[in-house]
Short mmCIF file of C-alpha atoms and ligand atoms in Angstrom, two decimals:
data_model
loop_
_atom_site.label_atom_id
_atom_site.label_comp_id
_atom_site.label_asym_id
_atom_site.label_seq_id
_atom_site.Cartn_x
_atom_site.Cartn_y
_atom_site.Cartn_z
CA MET J 138 12.17 -32.34 -42.08
CA ILE J 139 9.05 -34.08 -43.48
CA GLU J 140 9.45 -33.31 -46.88
CA PHE J 141 5.61 -33.48 -48.80
CA PHE J 142 7.01 -35.16 -51.06
CA PRO J 143 9.23 -38.29 -50.48
CA PRO J 144 13.04 -38.15 -51.63
CA ASP J 145 13.10 -42.24 -50.43
CA ILE J 146 9.99 -43.28 -52.49
CA PHE J 147 11.35 -45.41 -54.96
CA GLU J 148 13.95 -46.35 -52.03
CA GLY J 149 12.54 -50.35 -52.08
CA ASP J 150 12.28 -51.15 -55.65
CA HIS J 151 15.88 -49.07 -56.97
CA GLU J 152 18.14 -52.78 -57.10
CA THR J 153 14.76 -53.44 -59.72
CA LEU J 154 15.35 -50.83 -61.41
CA PHE J 155 19.12 -51.17 -62.22
CA GLU J 156 17.99 -54.65 -63.01
CA ILE J 157 15.75 -53.23 -65.16
CA ILE J 158 18.18 -51.00 -67.02
CA ARG J 159 20.75 -53.85 -67.77
CA GLU J 160 18.20 -56.78 -68.70
CA ILE J 161 16.38 -53.29 -71.17
CA GLY J 162 19.64 -52.26 -72.28
CA LEU J 163 21.82 -55.33 -73.36
CA ALA J 164 18.31 -57.10 -74.83
CA PRO J 165 19.64 -58.39 -78.64
CA GLU J 166 16.57 -56.75 -79.20
CA GLN J 167 17.47 -53.33 -78.18
CA ARG J 168 14.09 -52.26 -78.08
CA PHE J 169 13.92 -49.17 -76.41
CA ILE J 170 9.97 -47.94 -77.05
CA LEU J 171 6.67 -48.92 -77.67
CA GLY J 172 7.53 -52.76 -76.56
CA ASP J 173 7.06 -56.21 -74.70
CA HIS J 174 6.71 -54.78 -71.79
CA THR J 175 4.14 -51.63 -73.05
CA ALA J 176 2.13 -53.80 -74.66
CA ARG J 177 2.33 -55.92 -71.10
CA PHE J 178 1.09 -53.28 -69.16
CA GLU J 179 -1.38 -51.78 -71.11
CA ARG J 180 -2.79 -55.16 -70.66
CA GLU J 181 -2.10 -55.31 -67.08
CA LEU J 182 -3.76 -52.07 -66.38
CA ALA J 183 -6.68 -53.05 -68.42
CA LEU J 184 -7.32 -56.34 -66.53
CA ASN J 185 -7.25 -54.75 -63.40
CA LEU J 186 -9.07 -51.58 -64.41
CA GLY J 187 -11.88 -53.82 -66.33
CA VAL J 188 -11.20 -51.61 -68.71
CA ALA J 189 -12.01 -52.67 -72.55
CA ASP J 190 -8.22 -50.29 -73.55
CA VAL J 191 -5.49 -48.79 -72.03
CA VAL J 192 -2.94 -46.71 -74.25
CA ALA J 193 0.24 -45.90 -72.75
CA CYS J 194 1.94 -42.28 -74.42
CA SER J 195 4.48 -40.33 -72.51
CA SER J 196 2.51 -38.13 -70.03
CA GLY J 197 -0.87 -36.87 -68.14
CA THR J 198 -0.99 -33.98 -70.84
CA SER J 199 -0.10 -35.89 -73.77
CA ALA J 200 -2.81 -37.84 -72.79
CA LEU J 201 -5.51 -35.00 -71.82
CA THR J 202 -4.40 -34.15 -76.20
CA LEU J 203 -4.41 -37.41 -77.71
CA ILE J 204 -8.06 -37.52 -76.68
CA LEU J 205 -9.60 -34.18 -77.36
CA HIS J 206 -7.76 -34.59 -81.27
CA ALA J 207 -8.79 -38.34 -81.28
CA MET J 208 -12.69 -36.62 -80.53
CA GLY J 209 -11.68 -33.34 -82.65
CA VAL J 210 -11.54 -30.97 -80.89
CA GLY J 211 -10.17 -27.78 -82.84
CA PRO J 212 -11.58 -24.18 -83.63
CA GLY J 213 -14.72 -23.15 -82.74
CA ASP J 214 -14.85 -25.98 -80.26
CA GLU J 215 -15.85 -25.06 -76.56
CA VAL J 216 -14.55 -27.40 -73.69
CA ILE J 217 -15.95 -26.84 -69.77
CA VAL J 218 -12.72 -27.10 -66.85
CA ALA J 219 -12.51 -25.58 -64.09
CA ALA J 220 -11.69 -22.42 -63.54
CA PHE J 221 -9.22 -24.23 -60.33
CA GLY J 222 -7.12 -25.94 -61.06
CA CYS J 223 -3.39 -27.53 -63.16
CA ALA J 224 -2.21 -25.51 -66.38
CA PRO J 225 -2.87 -28.52 -68.74
CA LEU J 226 -6.68 -28.47 -68.45
CA ALA J 227 -6.86 -25.47 -70.35
CA ALA J 228 -3.54 -25.50 -72.27
CA THR J 229 -4.37 -28.49 -74.38
CA VAL J 230 -7.29 -27.26 -75.27
CA VAL J 231 -6.00 -24.14 -76.45
CA ASN J 232 -3.19 -25.92 -77.73
CA LEU J 233 -6.11 -27.69 -79.97
CA GLY J 234 -7.25 -24.05 -80.86
CA ALA J 235 -10.22 -24.55 -79.25
CA THR J 236 -11.81 -22.14 -75.93
CA PRO J 237 -11.68 -23.29 -72.67
CA VAL J 238 -14.26 -22.22 -70.70
CA PHE J 239 -14.58 -21.59 -67.08
CA ALA J 240 -16.47 -22.88 -64.59
CA ASP J 241 -16.63 -22.47 -61.08
CA ILE J 242 -15.67 -24.71 -58.04
CA ASP J 243 -17.43 -26.75 -55.30
CA PRO J 244 -16.38 -24.38 -52.72
CA TRP J 245 -14.87 -27.95 -49.41
CA THR J 246 -14.20 -30.53 -52.61
CA MET J 247 -12.37 -27.82 -55.49
CA VAL J 248 -13.87 -29.83 -58.66
CA ILE J 249 -15.89 -28.93 -61.15
CA ASP J 250 -19.14 -26.97 -59.77
CA PRO J 251 -22.16 -29.06 -61.82
CA SER J 252 -24.67 -26.18 -62.37
CA ASP J 253 -21.95 -24.08 -62.88
CA ALA J 254 -20.45 -25.70 -65.85
CA GLU J 255 -24.18 -26.76 -66.69
CA ALA J 256 -24.53 -22.50 -66.91
CA CYS J 257 -21.90 -23.28 -69.22
CA VAL J 258 -23.17 -24.50 -71.92
CA THR J 259 -23.81 -23.02 -75.24
CA GLU J 260 -23.96 -24.39 -78.86
CA ARG J 261 -20.33 -24.63 -79.29
CA THR J 262 -19.69 -26.68 -76.16
CA LYS J 263 -18.05 -29.55 -77.42
CA VAL J 264 -16.79 -31.76 -74.72
CA LEU J 265 -17.67 -31.44 -70.27
CA LEU J 266 -13.78 -32.45 -68.68
CA PRO J 267 -13.85 -32.13 -65.07
CA ALA J 268 -10.88 -33.13 -62.97
CA HIS J 269 -10.63 -35.15 -59.96
CA VAL J 270 -7.89 -32.86 -58.16
CA PHE J 271 -7.78 -32.57 -54.10
CA SER J 272 -8.38 -35.76 -53.40
CA VAL J 273 -12.37 -36.12 -54.03
CA MET J 274 -13.41 -36.89 -57.99
CA ALA J 275 -16.19 -34.98 -59.29
CA ASP J 276 -19.93 -35.22 -59.04
CA MET J 277 -19.66 -37.77 -62.42
CA PRO J 278 -23.45 -39.16 -61.93
CA ARG J 279 -24.48 -34.85 -62.20
CA LEU J 280 -21.67 -34.43 -64.80
CA ARG J 281 -22.95 -37.27 -66.57
CA GLU J 282 -26.02 -36.24 -66.91
CA ILE J 283 -25.61 -32.59 -68.30
CA ALA J 284 -23.41 -33.95 -70.50
CA GLU J 285 -26.14 -36.80 -72.19
CA ARG J 286 -28.76 -34.16 -71.27
CA HIS J 287 -26.77 -31.51 -73.84
CA GLY J 288 -25.18 -33.80 -76.12
CA LEU J 289 -21.83 -33.40 -74.89
CA ARG J 290 -18.52 -35.34 -75.57
CA LEU J 291 -17.63 -36.53 -70.86
CA VAL J 292 -13.43 -36.43 -70.83
CA GLU J 293 -13.10 -37.33 -67.35
CA ASP J 294 -9.57 -35.55 -67.08
CA SER J 295 -8.10 -38.27 -63.82
CA ALA J 296 -4.49 -37.32 -63.88
CA VAL J 297 -4.45 -37.38 -60.33
CA ALA J 298 -6.77 -39.78 -59.06
CA GLN J 299 -5.30 -43.76 -60.12
CA GLY J 300 -6.96 -45.89 -57.36
CA ALA J 301 -10.23 -43.67 -56.38
CA VAL J 302 -13.70 -45.52 -56.72
CA LEU J 303 -16.72 -43.94 -57.02
CA ASP J 304 -20.43 -45.90 -56.13
CA GLY J 305 -18.20 -48.89 -57.85
CA ARG J 306 -16.95 -47.35 -60.49
CA PRO J 307 -12.93 -46.16 -61.00
CA ALA J 308 -12.13 -43.38 -62.06
CA GLY J 309 -10.67 -42.54 -65.38
CA LEU J 310 -13.72 -45.03 -66.55
CA TRP J 311 -16.98 -42.13 -65.54
CA GLY J 312 -16.57 -40.45 -69.43
CA GLU J 313 -15.60 -41.36 -72.91
CA ALA J 314 -12.74 -41.46 -71.87
CA GLY J 315 -9.98 -41.04 -69.33
CA LEU J 316 -6.45 -40.84 -67.94
CA TYR J 317 -3.54 -41.30 -65.76
CA SER J 318 -0.44 -39.20 -65.31
CA PHE J 319 3.26 -41.51 -63.68
CA VAL J 320 4.64 -38.14 -62.53
CA GLN J 321 6.77 -39.53 -59.61
CA VAL J 322 4.59 -37.81 -57.06
CA LYS J 323 0.60 -39.20 -58.74
CA SER J 324 -0.34 -41.93 -56.66
CA PHE J 325 1.21 -44.39 -59.54
CA GLY J 326 4.27 -42.52 -59.59
CA THR J 327 7.44 -44.18 -61.82
CA ALA J 328 10.94 -43.06 -62.06
CA GLY J 329 10.21 -40.47 -64.95
CA GLU J 330 7.39 -39.03 -67.20
CA GLY J 331 4.37 -40.99 -68.40
CA GLY J 332 0.56 -42.02 -68.60
CA VAL J 333 -2.02 -43.48 -70.37
CA VAL J 334 -5.02 -43.83 -71.90
CA VAL J 335 -8.14 -45.38 -70.45
CA THR J 336 -11.59 -46.37 -72.45
CA ASP J 337 -13.73 -48.54 -73.47
CA ASP J 338 -13.84 -47.26 -76.90
CA PRO J 339 -12.47 -48.90 -79.23
CA GLU J 340 -12.33 -46.63 -82.20
CA LEU J 341 -10.88 -43.91 -79.47
CA ALA J 342 -8.45 -46.23 -78.42
CA ARG J 343 -6.99 -46.89 -81.66
CA ALA J 344 -7.62 -43.50 -82.60
CA VAL J 345 -5.65 -42.50 -80.31
CA ARG J 346 -2.97 -45.02 -80.53
CA MET J 347 -2.35 -44.04 -83.97
CA LEU J 348 -2.10 -40.95 -82.68
CA ARG J 349 0.21 -40.92 -80.22
CA ASN J 350 3.12 -42.82 -82.90
CA HIS J 351 3.42 -39.67 -85.87
CA GLY J 352 -0.66 -41.22 -86.89
CA GLN J 353 0.82 -44.60 -88.05
CA ASP J 354 -1.30 -47.96 -87.38
CA GLY J 355 1.27 -50.26 -85.55
CA ARG J 356 1.03 -52.45 -88.75
CA ARG J 357 3.72 -50.41 -91.21
CA ARG J 358 6.28 -47.51 -90.11
CA PHE J 359 6.10 -44.83 -92.67
CA LEU J 360 3.00 -44.57 -93.90
CA HIS J 361 1.33 -42.13 -91.87
CA HIS J 362 -2.73 -42.18 -91.94
CA VAL J 363 -3.71 -38.81 -89.98
CA ILE J 364 -1.06 -36.19 -88.81
CA GLY J 365 -0.43 -37.34 -85.45
CA TYR J 366 2.02 -36.76 -82.45
CA ASN J 367 5.09 -38.45 -80.65
CA SER J 368 3.75 -39.44 -77.54
CA ARG J 369 5.64 -43.20 -77.42
CA PHE J 370 6.34 -44.86 -73.56
CA ASP J 371 9.29 -46.06 -72.70
CA GLU J 372 10.06 -49.83 -72.10
CA ILE J 373 12.02 -48.95 -68.78
CA GLN J 374 9.14 -47.65 -67.29
CA ALA J 375 7.00 -49.68 -69.11
CA ALA J 376 8.67 -53.26 -67.32
CA PHE J 377 9.08 -50.33 -64.01
CA GLN J 378 5.48 -49.54 -63.28
CA LEU J 379 4.47 -53.26 -63.95
CA HIS J 380 7.15 -53.70 -61.15
CA ARG J 381 5.32 -51.57 -58.84
CA LEU J 382 1.70 -52.35 -60.50
CA PRO J 383 1.43 -55.32 -57.17
CA GLY J 384 1.91 -52.56 -54.92
CA LEU J 385 -0.48 -50.01 -55.26
CA PRO J 386 -3.99 -50.76 -53.26
CA GLN J 387 -0.84 -51.02 -50.39
CA ARG J 388 0.21 -47.95 -51.00
CA LEU J 389 -3.08 -46.28 -52.14
CA GLU J 390 -4.42 -48.00 -48.78
CA ARG J 391 -1.49 -46.64 -46.10
CA ARG J 392 -2.43 -43.12 -47.62
CA ALA J 393 -6.04 -43.44 -47.53
CA ARG J 394 -5.46 -45.21 -43.83
CA ILE J 395 -3.47 -41.14 -43.12
CA ALA J 396 -5.80 -39.68 -44.50
CA ASP J 397 -9.05 -41.26 -41.93
CA TYR J 398 -6.30 -40.57 -38.52
CA TYR J 399 -6.30 -36.99 -39.87
CA ALA J 400 -10.21 -36.65 -40.52
CA GLU J 401 -10.67 -38.01 -36.65
CA ARG J 402 -7.65 -35.50 -35.50
CA PHE J 403 -9.37 -32.59 -37.25
CA ALA J 404 -12.92 -33.25 -37.31
CA GLY J 405 -13.62 -30.48 -34.70
CA LEU J 406 -11.62 -27.67 -36.29
CA ALA J 407 -14.38 -25.99 -39.13
CA GLU J 408 -15.37 -23.90 -35.75
CA HIS J 409 -11.75 -22.54 -35.35
CA GLY J 410 -11.32 -22.00 -38.89
CA VAL J 411 -9.67 -24.73 -40.24
CA LEU J 412 -12.20 -27.15 -43.13
CA ALA J 413 -10.87 -30.40 -43.31
CA PRO J 414 -12.25 -31.90 -47.02
CA PRO J 415 -15.01 -34.10 -46.39
CA PRO J 416 -14.44 -37.73 -45.07
CA GLY J 417 -14.63 -41.23 -46.31
CA ARG J 418 -13.38 -43.60 -49.13
CA ASN J 419 -16.35 -43.43 -51.78
CA GLY J 420 -14.83 -41.47 -54.57
CA ARG J 421 -11.75 -40.51 -53.12
CA CYS J 422 -7.79 -40.97 -54.12
CA TYR J 423 -5.88 -39.48 -51.33
CA TYR J 424 -3.32 -38.08 -54.30
CA VAL J 425 -3.28 -34.97 -50.96
CA TYR J 426 -4.79 -33.91 -48.28
CA THR J 427 -5.44 -29.98 -48.35
CA LEU J 428 -7.44 -28.22 -46.12
CA LEU J 429 -9.05 -25.35 -46.11
CA THR J 430 -8.36 -21.47 -44.20
CA GLU J 431 -7.84 -17.80 -43.98
CA ARG J 432 -4.74 -17.73 -42.19
CA ARG J 433 -3.02 -20.55 -44.89
CA ASP J 434 0.39 -18.80 -45.70
CA ALA J 435 -0.02 -18.98 -40.94
CA LEU J 436 -0.44 -22.10 -40.61
CA ARG J 437 2.11 -22.82 -43.50
CA ASP J 438 4.53 -20.91 -41.28
CA HIS J 439 4.33 -22.58 -38.42
CA LEU J 440 4.27 -25.80 -39.76
CA ALA J 441 7.79 -24.81 -41.56
CA ARG J 442 8.62 -23.72 -37.52
CA GLN J 443 7.92 -27.39 -37.25
CA GLY J 444 10.05 -28.92 -39.98
CA ILE J 445 6.97 -30.04 -41.95
CA ALA J 446 6.71 -29.11 -45.35
CA GLY J 447 3.09 -28.23 -47.21
CA HIS J 448 2.53 -27.05 -50.18
CA VAL J 449 -0.12 -24.43 -52.45
CA TYR J 450 -1.48 -25.65 -54.54
CA TYR J 451 -2.44 -23.34 -56.75
CA PRO J 452 -1.60 -19.76 -56.14
CA ARG J 453 -3.63 -18.37 -58.63
CA PRO J 454 -7.33 -19.12 -60.16
CA LEU J 455 -6.53 -20.33 -64.14
CA PRO J 456 -8.22 -17.45 -65.31
CA ALA J 457 -6.60 -15.50 -63.41
CA GLN J 458 -2.90 -16.89 -64.78
CA ALA J 459 -1.43 -14.63 -67.11
CA ALA J 460 -1.11 -17.92 -69.65
CA PHE J 461 -5.19 -17.70 -69.90
CA ALA J 462 -6.25 -13.98 -69.80
CA GLY J 463 -7.04 -13.73 -72.64
CA TYR J 464 -10.13 -16.85 -71.94
CA ALA J 465 -11.31 -14.79 -68.94
CA PRO J 466 -14.34 -13.08 -70.29
CA ALA J 467 -14.51 -9.62 -68.97
CA GLY J 468 -16.18 -9.32 -65.16
CA ARG J 469 -16.68 -12.60 -64.95
CA ARG J 470 -15.67 -13.95 -61.70
CA TRP J 471 -15.21 -17.40 -60.20
CA PRO J 472 -15.50 -16.62 -56.34
CA ALA J 473 -15.14 -20.03 -55.30
CA ALA J 474 -12.30 -20.61 -57.38
CA GLU J 475 -10.90 -17.15 -55.98
CA GLN J 476 -11.58 -18.13 -52.62
CA ALA J 477 -9.61 -21.59 -52.78
CA SER J 478 -6.16 -20.39 -53.95
CA ARG J 479 -6.34 -17.67 -51.45
CA ARG J 480 -7.28 -20.95 -48.77
CA ALA J 481 -5.64 -24.41 -49.50
CA LEU J 482 -2.73 -25.29 -48.31
CA SER J 483 -1.88 -29.79 -48.77
CA ILE J 484 0.28 -31.62 -45.79
CA PRO J 485 1.95 -34.70 -46.73
CA VAL J 486 -0.18 -37.89 -46.63
CA HIS J 487 1.87 -40.37 -48.94
CA PRO J 488 2.18 -43.97 -48.27
CA LEU J 489 5.88 -43.05 -46.39
CA LEU J 490 4.71 -41.38 -43.96
CA THR J 491 5.00 -43.00 -40.41
CA ASP J 492 2.38 -43.21 -38.34
CA ALA J 493 4.27 -41.19 -35.25
CA GLN J 494 5.24 -38.57 -38.54
CA ALA J 495 1.26 -38.24 -39.29
CA GLU J 496 0.49 -37.80 -35.57
CA ARG J 497 3.33 -34.91 -35.64
CA ILE J 498 1.37 -33.58 -38.38
CA ALA J 499 -1.69 -33.73 -36.98
CA ASP J 500 -0.69 -31.97 -33.87
CA ALA J 501 1.17 -29.43 -35.59
CA VAL J 502 -2.34 -28.34 -37.10
CA CYS J 503 -3.95 -29.24 -34.71
CA THR J 504 -1.87 -26.79 -32.29
CA PHE J 505 -2.52 -23.91 -34.83
CA ALA J 506 -6.38 -23.94 -34.79
CA SER J 507 -6.63 -23.69 -31.29
CA GLY J 508 -3.30 -21.45 -30.44
CA PRO J 509 -3.56 -17.60 -30.64
CA GLY J 510 -4.93 -15.65 -33.41
CA ARG J 511 -7.95 -18.30 -34.31
CA PRO J 512 -11.10 -16.43 -34.93
C1 PLP B 1157 -5.56 -33.02 -62.95
C2 PLP B 1157 -4.47 -33.15 -63.61
N1 PLP B 1157 -4.08 -33.20 -65.09
C3 PLP B 1157 -3.49 -33.20 -65.69
C4 PLP B 1157 -2.23 -33.05 -65.55
C5 PLP B 1157 -1.14 -33.65 -66.28
O1 PLP B 1157 -0.08 -34.46 -66.00
P1 PLP B 1157 1.41 -34.82 -66.47
O2 PLP B 1157 2.68 -33.64 -65.68
O3 PLP B 1157 1.90 -36.16 -66.81
O4 PLP B 1157 1.66 -33.96 -67.98
C6 PLP B 1157 -2.05 -32.79 -63.69
C7 PLP B 1157 -1.09 -33.19 -63.19
O5 PLP B 1157 -0.20 -32.67 -62.12
C8 PLP B 1157 -3.12 -32.81 -63.28
O6 PLP B 1157 -2.75 -32.60 -62.22
#
């Protein structure tokens, strides 16, 4: 079986992980959160990215909440998000008392459609919140220009795009703030939960840093300047991520090479009703590799019969989910998001795939596209 996410993702790091647990667990200071490892991890990541500040916190969802809270998003405010994507995009907005406004997506890249995002702007819009989801970054130059023209704050949900670089600028650094998620399966996943906020704005960084630890400023405990959250970062995760950081470019390159190979193999499949993502390296992070086909379920079954696991992100657009139905204006449709939820199938692209496995996957997709049932 070729798994969608490799179960042995940290196999080469087990000894180091156990050593870190031993070291931190037995250290005289008994410091398990927000200690020296976290501070060093934040500094190294900031240096690596060329950004002014990095604030480590408990998850990508929490990072998004801290940013939006620090920007003062609350009741009466609207935040524009894509109608197709992960729940935290809209849930973080709702949990702050604000209103998510859903814009449709580009039918091919499946990221927010800038024209539709602009059409969603009202006098209540506070934040434009694009997310880079299916390996392709949103059109940040256009979104930036729209945000500037309408006086909106621009936040980039780069949770799954760590490592993508668009026109020389990394994902996360196009807006006023960005974030990365470290859940195991992400491009810089860890053996647990975690996330970071990245920003060049020192005031925003200061506010986020306070909010992540109950509104304290890090100098004196039990002095609460604002009401915050418990979103502290774990020392074991920090030490483990410091250990994994130098290998990140190599793992990203492996993902990108597999994607290059798929792009080559799948280039002629569009006429057979199987559409691969636009090829290339600019603005890409191959966290997933997602095909579009009207015969999505048949493709998934075909791959499964060959021992290859596919993954459906996401079976419904956000406004069609029960949780967010109250934020879907009556009669409003999101045709591209609806189409994507019917057609998208992601195939394995993780860095532990061997060349032979990538070839087996590509062969299986090509056989399906040219086989019976093709349009
Ligand atoms: C685009 C996007 N934003 C935010 C998140 C939330 O990250 P986390 O799972 O670390 O809370 C995810 C998680 O999958 C995501 O895909």
